[in-house]
PDB file of N, CA and C in Angstrom:
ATOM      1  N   UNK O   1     -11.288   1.172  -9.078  1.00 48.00           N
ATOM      2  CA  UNK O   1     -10.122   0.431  -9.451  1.00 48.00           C
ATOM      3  C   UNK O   1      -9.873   0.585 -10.942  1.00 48.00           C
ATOM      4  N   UNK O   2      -9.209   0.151 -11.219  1.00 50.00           N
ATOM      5  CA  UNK O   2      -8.358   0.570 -12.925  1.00 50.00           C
ATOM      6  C   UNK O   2      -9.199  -0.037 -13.927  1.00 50.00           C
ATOM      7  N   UNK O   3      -9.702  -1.474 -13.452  1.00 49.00           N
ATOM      8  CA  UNK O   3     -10.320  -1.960 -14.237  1.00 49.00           C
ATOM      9  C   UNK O   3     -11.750  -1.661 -14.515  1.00 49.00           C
ATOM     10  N   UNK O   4     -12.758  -0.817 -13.626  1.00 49.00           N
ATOM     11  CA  UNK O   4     -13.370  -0.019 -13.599  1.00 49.00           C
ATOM     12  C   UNK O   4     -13.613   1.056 -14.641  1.00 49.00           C
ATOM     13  N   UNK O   5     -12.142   1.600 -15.034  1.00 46.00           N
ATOM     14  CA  UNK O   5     -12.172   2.871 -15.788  1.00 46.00           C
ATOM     15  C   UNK O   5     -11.703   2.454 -17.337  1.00 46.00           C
ATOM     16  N   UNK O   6     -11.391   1.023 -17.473  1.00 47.00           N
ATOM     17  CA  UNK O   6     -11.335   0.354 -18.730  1.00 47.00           C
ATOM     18  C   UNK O   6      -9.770   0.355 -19.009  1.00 47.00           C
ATOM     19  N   UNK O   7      -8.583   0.666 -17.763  1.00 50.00           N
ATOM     20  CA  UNK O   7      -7.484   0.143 -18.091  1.00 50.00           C
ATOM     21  C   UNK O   7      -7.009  -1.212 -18.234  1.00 50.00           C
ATOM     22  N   UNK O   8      -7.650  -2.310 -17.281  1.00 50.00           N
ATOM     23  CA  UNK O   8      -6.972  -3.530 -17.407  1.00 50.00           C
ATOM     24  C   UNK O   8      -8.916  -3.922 -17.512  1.00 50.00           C
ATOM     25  N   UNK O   9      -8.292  -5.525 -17.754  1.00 49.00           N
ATOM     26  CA  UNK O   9      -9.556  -6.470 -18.564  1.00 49.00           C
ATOM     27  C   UNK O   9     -10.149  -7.184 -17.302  1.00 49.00           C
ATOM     28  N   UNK O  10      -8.793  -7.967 -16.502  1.00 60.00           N
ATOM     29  CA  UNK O  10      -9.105  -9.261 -15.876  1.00 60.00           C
ATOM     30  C   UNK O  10      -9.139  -8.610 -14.762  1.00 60.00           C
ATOM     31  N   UNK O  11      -9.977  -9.418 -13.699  1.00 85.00           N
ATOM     32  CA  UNK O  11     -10.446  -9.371 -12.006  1.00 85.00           C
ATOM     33  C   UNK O  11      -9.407  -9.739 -11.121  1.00 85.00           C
ATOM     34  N   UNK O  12      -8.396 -10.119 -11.289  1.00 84.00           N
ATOM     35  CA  UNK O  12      -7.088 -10.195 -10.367  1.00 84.00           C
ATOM     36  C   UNK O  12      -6.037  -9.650 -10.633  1.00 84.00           C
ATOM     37  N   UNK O  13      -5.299  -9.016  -9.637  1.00 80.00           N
ATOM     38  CA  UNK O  13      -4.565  -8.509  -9.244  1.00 80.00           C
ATOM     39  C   UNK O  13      -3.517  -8.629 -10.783  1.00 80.00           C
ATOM     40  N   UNK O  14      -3.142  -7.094 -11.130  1.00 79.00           N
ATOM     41  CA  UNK O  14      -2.002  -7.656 -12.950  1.00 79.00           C
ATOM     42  C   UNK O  14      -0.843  -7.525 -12.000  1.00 79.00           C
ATOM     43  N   UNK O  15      -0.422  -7.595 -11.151  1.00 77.00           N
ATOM     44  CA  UNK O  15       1.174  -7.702 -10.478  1.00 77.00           C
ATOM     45  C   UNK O  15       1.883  -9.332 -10.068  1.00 77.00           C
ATOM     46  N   UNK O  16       0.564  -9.600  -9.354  1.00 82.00           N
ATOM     47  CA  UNK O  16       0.469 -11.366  -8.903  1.00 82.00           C
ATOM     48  C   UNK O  16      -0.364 -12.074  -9.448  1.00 82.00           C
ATOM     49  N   UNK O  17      -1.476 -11.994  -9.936  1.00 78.00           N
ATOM     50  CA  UNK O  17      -2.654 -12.703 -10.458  1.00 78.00           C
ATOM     51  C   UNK O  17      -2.611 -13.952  -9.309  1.00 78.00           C
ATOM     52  N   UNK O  18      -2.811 -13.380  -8.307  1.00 79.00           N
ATOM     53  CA  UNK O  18      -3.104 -14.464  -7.109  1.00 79.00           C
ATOM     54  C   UNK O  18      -4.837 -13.900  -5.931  1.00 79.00           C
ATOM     55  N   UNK O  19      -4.535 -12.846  -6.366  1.00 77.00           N
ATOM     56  CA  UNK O  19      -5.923 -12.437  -5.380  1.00 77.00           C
ATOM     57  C   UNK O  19      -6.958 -11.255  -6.743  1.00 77.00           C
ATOM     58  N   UNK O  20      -8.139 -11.238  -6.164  1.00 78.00           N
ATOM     59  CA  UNK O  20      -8.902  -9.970  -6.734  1.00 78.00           C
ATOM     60  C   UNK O  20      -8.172  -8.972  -6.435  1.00 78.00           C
ATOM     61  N   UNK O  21      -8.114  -7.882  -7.371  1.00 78.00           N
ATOM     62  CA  UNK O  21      -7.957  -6.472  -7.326  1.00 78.00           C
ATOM     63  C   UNK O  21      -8.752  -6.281  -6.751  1.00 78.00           C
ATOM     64  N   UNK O  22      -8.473  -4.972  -5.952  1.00 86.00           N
ATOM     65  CA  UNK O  22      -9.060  -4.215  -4.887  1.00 86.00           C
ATOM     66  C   UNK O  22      -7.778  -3.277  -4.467  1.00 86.00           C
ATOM     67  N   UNK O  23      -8.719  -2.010  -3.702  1.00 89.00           N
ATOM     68  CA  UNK O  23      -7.911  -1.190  -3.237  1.00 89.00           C
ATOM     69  C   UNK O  23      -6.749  -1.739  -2.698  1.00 89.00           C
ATOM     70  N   UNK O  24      -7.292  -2.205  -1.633  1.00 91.00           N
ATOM     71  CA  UNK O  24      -6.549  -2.632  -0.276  1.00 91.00           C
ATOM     72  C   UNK O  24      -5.240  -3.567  -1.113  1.00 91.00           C
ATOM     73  N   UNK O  25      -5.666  -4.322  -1.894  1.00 88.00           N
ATOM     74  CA  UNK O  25      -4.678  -5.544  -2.384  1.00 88.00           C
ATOM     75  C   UNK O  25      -3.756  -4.426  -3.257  1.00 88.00           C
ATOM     76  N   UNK O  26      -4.087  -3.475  -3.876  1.00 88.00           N
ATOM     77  CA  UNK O  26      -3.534  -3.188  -5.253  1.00 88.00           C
ATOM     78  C   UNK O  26      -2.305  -2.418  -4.263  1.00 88.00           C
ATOM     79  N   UNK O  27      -2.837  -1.489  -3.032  1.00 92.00           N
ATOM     80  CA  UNK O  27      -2.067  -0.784  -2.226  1.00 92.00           C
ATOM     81  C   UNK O  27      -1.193  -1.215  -1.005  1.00 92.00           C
ATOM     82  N   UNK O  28      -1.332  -2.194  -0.727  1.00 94.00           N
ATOM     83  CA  UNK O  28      -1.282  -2.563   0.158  1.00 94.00           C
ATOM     84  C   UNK O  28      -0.890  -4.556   0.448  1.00 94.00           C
ATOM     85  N   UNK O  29      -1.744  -5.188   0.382  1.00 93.00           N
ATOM     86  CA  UNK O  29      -1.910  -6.781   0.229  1.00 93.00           C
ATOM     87  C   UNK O  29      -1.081  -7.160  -0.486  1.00 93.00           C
ATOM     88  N   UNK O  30      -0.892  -7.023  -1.902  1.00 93.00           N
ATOM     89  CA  UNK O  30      -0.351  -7.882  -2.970  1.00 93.00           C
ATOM     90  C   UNK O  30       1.287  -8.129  -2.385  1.00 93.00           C
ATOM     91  N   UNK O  31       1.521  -9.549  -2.618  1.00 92.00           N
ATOM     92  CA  UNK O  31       2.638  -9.784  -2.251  1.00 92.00           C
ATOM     93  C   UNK O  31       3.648  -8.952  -2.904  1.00 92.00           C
ATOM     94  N   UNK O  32       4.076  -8.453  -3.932  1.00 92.00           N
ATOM     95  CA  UNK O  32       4.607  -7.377  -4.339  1.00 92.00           C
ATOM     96  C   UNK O  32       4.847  -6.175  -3.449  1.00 92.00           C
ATOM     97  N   UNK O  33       3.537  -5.907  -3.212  1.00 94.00           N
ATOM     98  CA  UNK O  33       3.717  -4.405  -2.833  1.00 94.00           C
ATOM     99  C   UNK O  33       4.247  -4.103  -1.327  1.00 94.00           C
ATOM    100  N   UNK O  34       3.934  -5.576  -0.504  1.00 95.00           N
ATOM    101  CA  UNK O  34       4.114  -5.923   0.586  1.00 95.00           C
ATOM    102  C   UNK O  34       5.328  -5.791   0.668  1.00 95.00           C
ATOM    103  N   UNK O  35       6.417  -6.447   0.316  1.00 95.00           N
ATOM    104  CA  UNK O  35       7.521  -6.852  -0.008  1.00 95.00           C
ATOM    105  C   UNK O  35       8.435  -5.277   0.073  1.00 95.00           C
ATOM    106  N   UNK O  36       7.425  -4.248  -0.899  1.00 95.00           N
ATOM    107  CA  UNK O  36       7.891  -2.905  -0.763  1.00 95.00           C
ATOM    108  C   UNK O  36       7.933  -1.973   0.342  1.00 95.00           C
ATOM    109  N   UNK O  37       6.902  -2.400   0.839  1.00 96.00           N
ATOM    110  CA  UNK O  37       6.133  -1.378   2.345  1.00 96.00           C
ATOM    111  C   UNK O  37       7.043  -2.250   2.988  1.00 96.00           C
ATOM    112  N   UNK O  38       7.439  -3.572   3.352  1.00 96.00           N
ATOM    113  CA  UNK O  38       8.345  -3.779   4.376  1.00 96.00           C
ATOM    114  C   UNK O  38       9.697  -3.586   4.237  1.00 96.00           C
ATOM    115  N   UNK O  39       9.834  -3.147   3.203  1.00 95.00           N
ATOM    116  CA  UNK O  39      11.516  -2.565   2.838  1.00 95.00           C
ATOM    117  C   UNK O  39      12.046  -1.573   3.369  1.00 95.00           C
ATOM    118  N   UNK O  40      10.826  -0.846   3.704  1.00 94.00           N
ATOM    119  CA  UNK O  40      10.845   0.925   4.096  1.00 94.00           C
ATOM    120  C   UNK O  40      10.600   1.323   5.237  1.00 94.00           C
ATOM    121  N   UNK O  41       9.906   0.283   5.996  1.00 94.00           N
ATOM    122  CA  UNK O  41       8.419   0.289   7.082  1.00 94.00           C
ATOM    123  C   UNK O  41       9.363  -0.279   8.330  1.00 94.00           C
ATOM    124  N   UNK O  42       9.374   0.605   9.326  1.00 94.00           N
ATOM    125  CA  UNK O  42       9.802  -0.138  10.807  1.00 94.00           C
ATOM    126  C   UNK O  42       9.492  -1.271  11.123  1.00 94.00           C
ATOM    127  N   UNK O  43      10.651  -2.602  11.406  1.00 96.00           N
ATOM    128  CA  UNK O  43       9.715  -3.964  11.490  1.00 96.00           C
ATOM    129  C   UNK O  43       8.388  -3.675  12.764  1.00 96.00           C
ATOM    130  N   UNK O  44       8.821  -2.822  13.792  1.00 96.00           N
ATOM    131  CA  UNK O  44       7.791  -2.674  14.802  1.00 96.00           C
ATOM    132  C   UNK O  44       6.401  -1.887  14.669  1.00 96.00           C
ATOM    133  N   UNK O  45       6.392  -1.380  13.261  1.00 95.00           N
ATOM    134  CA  UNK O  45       5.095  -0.894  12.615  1.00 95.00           C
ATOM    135  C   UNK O  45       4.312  -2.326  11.564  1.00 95.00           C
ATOM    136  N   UNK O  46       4.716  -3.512  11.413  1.00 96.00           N
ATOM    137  CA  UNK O  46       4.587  -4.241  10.766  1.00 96.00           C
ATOM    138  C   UNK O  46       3.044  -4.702  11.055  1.00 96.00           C
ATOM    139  N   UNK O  47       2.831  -4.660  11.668  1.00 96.00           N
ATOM    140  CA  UNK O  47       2.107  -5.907  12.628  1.00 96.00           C
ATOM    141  C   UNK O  47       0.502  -4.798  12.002  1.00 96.00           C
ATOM    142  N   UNK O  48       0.603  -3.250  12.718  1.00 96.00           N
ATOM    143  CA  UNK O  48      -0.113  -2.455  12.464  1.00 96.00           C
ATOM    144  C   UNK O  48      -0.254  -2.302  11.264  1.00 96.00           C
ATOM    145  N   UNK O  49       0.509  -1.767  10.604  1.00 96.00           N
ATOM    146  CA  UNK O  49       0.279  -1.678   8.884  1.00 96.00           C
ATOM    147  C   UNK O  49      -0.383  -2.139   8.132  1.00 96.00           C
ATOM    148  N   UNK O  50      -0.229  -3.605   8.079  1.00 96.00           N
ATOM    149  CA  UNK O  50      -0.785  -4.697   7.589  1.00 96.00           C
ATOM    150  C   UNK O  50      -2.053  -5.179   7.960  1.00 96.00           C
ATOM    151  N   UNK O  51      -2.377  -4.757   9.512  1.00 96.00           N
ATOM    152  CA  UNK O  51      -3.885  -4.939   9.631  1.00 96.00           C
ATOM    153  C   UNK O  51      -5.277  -3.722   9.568  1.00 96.00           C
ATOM    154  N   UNK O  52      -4.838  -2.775   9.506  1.00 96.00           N
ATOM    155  CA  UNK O  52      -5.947  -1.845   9.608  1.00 96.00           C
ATOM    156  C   UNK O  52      -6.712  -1.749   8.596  1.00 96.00           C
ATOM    157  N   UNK O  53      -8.256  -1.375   8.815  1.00 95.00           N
ATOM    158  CA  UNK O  53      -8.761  -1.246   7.616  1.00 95.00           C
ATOM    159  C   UNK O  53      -8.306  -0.451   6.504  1.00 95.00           C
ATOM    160  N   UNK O  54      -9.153   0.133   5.409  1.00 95.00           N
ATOM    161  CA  UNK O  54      -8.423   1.259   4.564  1.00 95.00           C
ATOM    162  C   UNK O  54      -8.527   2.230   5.547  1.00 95.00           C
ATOM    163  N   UNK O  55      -9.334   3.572   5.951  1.00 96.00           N
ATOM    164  CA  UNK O  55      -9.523   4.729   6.419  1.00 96.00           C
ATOM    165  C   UNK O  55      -8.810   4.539   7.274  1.00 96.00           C
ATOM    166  N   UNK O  56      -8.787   3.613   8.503  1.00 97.00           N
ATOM    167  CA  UNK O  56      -7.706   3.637   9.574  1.00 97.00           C
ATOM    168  C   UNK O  56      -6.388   3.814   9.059  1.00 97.00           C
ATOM    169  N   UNK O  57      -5.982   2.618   8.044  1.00 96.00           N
ATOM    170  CA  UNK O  57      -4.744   2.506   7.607  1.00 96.00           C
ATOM    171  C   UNK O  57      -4.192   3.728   6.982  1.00 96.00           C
ATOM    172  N   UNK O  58      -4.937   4.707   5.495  1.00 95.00           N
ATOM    173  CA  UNK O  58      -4.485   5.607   5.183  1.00 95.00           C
ATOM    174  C   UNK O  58      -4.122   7.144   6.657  1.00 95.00           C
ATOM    175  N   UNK O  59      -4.920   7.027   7.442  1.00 95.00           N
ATOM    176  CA  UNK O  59      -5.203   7.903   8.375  1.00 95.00           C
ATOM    177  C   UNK O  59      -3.551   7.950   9.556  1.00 95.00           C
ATOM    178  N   UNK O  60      -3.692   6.665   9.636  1.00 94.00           N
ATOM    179  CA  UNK O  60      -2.572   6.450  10.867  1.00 94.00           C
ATOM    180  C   UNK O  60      -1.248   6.514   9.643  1.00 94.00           C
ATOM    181  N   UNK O  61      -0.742   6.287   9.042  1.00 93.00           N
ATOM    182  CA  UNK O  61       0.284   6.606   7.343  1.00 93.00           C
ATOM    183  C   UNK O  61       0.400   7.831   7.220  1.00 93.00           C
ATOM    184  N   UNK O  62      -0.562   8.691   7.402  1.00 93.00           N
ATOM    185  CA  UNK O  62      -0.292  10.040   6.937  1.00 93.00           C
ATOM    186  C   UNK O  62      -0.267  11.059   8.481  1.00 93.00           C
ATOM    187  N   UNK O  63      -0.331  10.447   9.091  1.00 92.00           N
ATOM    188  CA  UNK O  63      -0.186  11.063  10.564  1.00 92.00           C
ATOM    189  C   UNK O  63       1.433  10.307  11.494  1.00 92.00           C
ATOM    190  N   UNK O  64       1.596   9.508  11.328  1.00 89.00           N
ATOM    191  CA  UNK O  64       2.531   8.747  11.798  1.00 89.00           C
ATOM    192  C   UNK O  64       3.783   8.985  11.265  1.00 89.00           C
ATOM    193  N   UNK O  65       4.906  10.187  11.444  1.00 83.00           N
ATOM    194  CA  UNK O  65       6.031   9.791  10.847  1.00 83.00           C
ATOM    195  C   UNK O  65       7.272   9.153  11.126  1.00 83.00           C
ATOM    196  N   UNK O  66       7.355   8.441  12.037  1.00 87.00           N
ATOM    197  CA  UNK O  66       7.566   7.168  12.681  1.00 87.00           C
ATOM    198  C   UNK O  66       7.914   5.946  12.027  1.00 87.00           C
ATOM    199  N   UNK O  67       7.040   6.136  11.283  1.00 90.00           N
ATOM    200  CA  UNK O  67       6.505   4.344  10.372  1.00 90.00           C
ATOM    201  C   UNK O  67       7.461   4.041  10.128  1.00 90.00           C
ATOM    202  N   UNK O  68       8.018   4.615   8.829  1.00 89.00           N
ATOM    203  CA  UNK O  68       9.085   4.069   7.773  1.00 89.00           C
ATOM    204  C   UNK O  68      10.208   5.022   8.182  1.00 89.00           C
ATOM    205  N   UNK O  69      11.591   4.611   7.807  1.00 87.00           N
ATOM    206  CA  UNK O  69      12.786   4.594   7.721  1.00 87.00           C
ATOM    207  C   UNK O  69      13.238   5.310   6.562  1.00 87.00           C
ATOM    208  N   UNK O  70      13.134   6.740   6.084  1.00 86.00           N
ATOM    209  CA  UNK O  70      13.291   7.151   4.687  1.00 86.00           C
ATOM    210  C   UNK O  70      13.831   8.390   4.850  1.00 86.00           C
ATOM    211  N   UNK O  71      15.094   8.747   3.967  1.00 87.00           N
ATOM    212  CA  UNK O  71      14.986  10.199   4.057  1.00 87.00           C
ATOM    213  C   UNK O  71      14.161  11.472   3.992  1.00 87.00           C
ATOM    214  N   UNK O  72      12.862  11.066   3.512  1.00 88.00           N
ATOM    215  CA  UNK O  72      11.738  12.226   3.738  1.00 88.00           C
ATOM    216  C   UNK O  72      10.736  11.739   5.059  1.00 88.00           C
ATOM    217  N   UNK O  73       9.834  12.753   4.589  1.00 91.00           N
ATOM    218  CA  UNK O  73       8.616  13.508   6.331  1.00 91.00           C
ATOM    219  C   UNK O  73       7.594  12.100   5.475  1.00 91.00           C
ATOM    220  N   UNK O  74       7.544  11.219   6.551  1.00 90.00           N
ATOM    221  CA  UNK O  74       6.869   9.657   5.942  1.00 90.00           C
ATOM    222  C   UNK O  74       5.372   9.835   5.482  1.00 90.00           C
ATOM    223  N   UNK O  75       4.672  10.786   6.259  1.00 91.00           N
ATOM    224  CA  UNK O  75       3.447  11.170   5.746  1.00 91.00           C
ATOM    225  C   UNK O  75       3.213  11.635   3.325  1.00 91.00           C
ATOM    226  N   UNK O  76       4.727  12.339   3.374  1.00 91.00           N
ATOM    227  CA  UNK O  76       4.588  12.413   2.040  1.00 91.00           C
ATOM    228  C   UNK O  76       5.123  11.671   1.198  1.00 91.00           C
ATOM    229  N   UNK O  77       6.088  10.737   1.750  1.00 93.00           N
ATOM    230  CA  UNK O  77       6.632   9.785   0.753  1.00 93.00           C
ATOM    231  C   UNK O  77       5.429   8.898   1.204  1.00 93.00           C
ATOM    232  N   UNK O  78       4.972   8.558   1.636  1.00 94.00           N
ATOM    233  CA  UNK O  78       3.523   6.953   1.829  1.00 94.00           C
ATOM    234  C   UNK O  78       2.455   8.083   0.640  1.00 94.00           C
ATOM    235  N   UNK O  79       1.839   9.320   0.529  1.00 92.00           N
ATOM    236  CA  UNK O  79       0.928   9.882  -0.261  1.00 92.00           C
ATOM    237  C   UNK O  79       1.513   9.504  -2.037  1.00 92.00           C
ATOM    238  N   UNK O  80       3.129   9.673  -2.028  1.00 94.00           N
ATOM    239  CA  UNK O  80       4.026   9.535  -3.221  1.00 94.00           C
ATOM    240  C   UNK O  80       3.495   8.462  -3.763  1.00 94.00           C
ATOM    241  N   UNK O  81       4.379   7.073  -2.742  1.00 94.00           N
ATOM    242  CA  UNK O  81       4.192   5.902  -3.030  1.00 94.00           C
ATOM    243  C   UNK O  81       2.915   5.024  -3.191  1.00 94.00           C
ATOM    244  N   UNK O  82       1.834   5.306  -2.521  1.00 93.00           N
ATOM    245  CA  UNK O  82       0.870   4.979  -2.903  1.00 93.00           C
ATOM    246  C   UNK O  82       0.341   5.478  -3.866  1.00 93.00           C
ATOM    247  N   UNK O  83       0.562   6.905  -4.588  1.00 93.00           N
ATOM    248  CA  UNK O  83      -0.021   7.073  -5.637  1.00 93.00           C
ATOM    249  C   UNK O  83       0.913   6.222  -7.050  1.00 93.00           C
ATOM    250  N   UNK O  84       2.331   6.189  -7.102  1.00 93.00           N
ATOM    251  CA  UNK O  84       2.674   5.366  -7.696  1.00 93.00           C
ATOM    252  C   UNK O  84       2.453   4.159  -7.785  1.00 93.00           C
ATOM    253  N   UNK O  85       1.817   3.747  -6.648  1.00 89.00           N
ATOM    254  CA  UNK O  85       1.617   2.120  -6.651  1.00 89.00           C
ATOM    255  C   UNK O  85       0.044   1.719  -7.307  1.00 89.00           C
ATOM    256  N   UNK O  86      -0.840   2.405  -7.267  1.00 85.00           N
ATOM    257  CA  UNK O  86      -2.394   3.059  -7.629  1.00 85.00           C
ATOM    258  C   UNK O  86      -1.878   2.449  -9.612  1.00 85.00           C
TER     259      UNK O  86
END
């Protein structure tokens, strides 16, 4: 995580300061980012998205182009966006 490599100081989340940083939260969880993935994300992929572990979750995202609603192949805009969101 970022704070790991000596970018940020504090142990929660710098978007919400409501939960620990962590993968899962920084990518995924944080009400922020949530907010984003369901902007994009089929409401009928919702349910899935939101619960899988990491490896499941990145795995079924980059195989699934289905998910989201976007003018690109969803496997590379989710690799995009998660690295922007990172």
């Amino acid at each position: 995580m970022k704070r790991d490599v000596g970018e940020i100081s504090e142990n929660n989340c710098p978007r919400c300061d409501n939960a620990p940083e962590s993968v899962m939260h920084v990518l995924r969880d944080c009400e922020e980012v949530a907010e984003f993935w369901t902007s994009i994300i089929r409401p009928e992929h919702w349910e899935r998205f939101f619960s899988l572990g990491f490896h499941a979750w990145v795995d079924w995202s980059l195989t699934k182009d289905e998910i989201g609603h976007t003018p690109w192949k969803w496997s590379i805009f989710f690799g995009v966006a998660a690295n922007a969101l990172w």
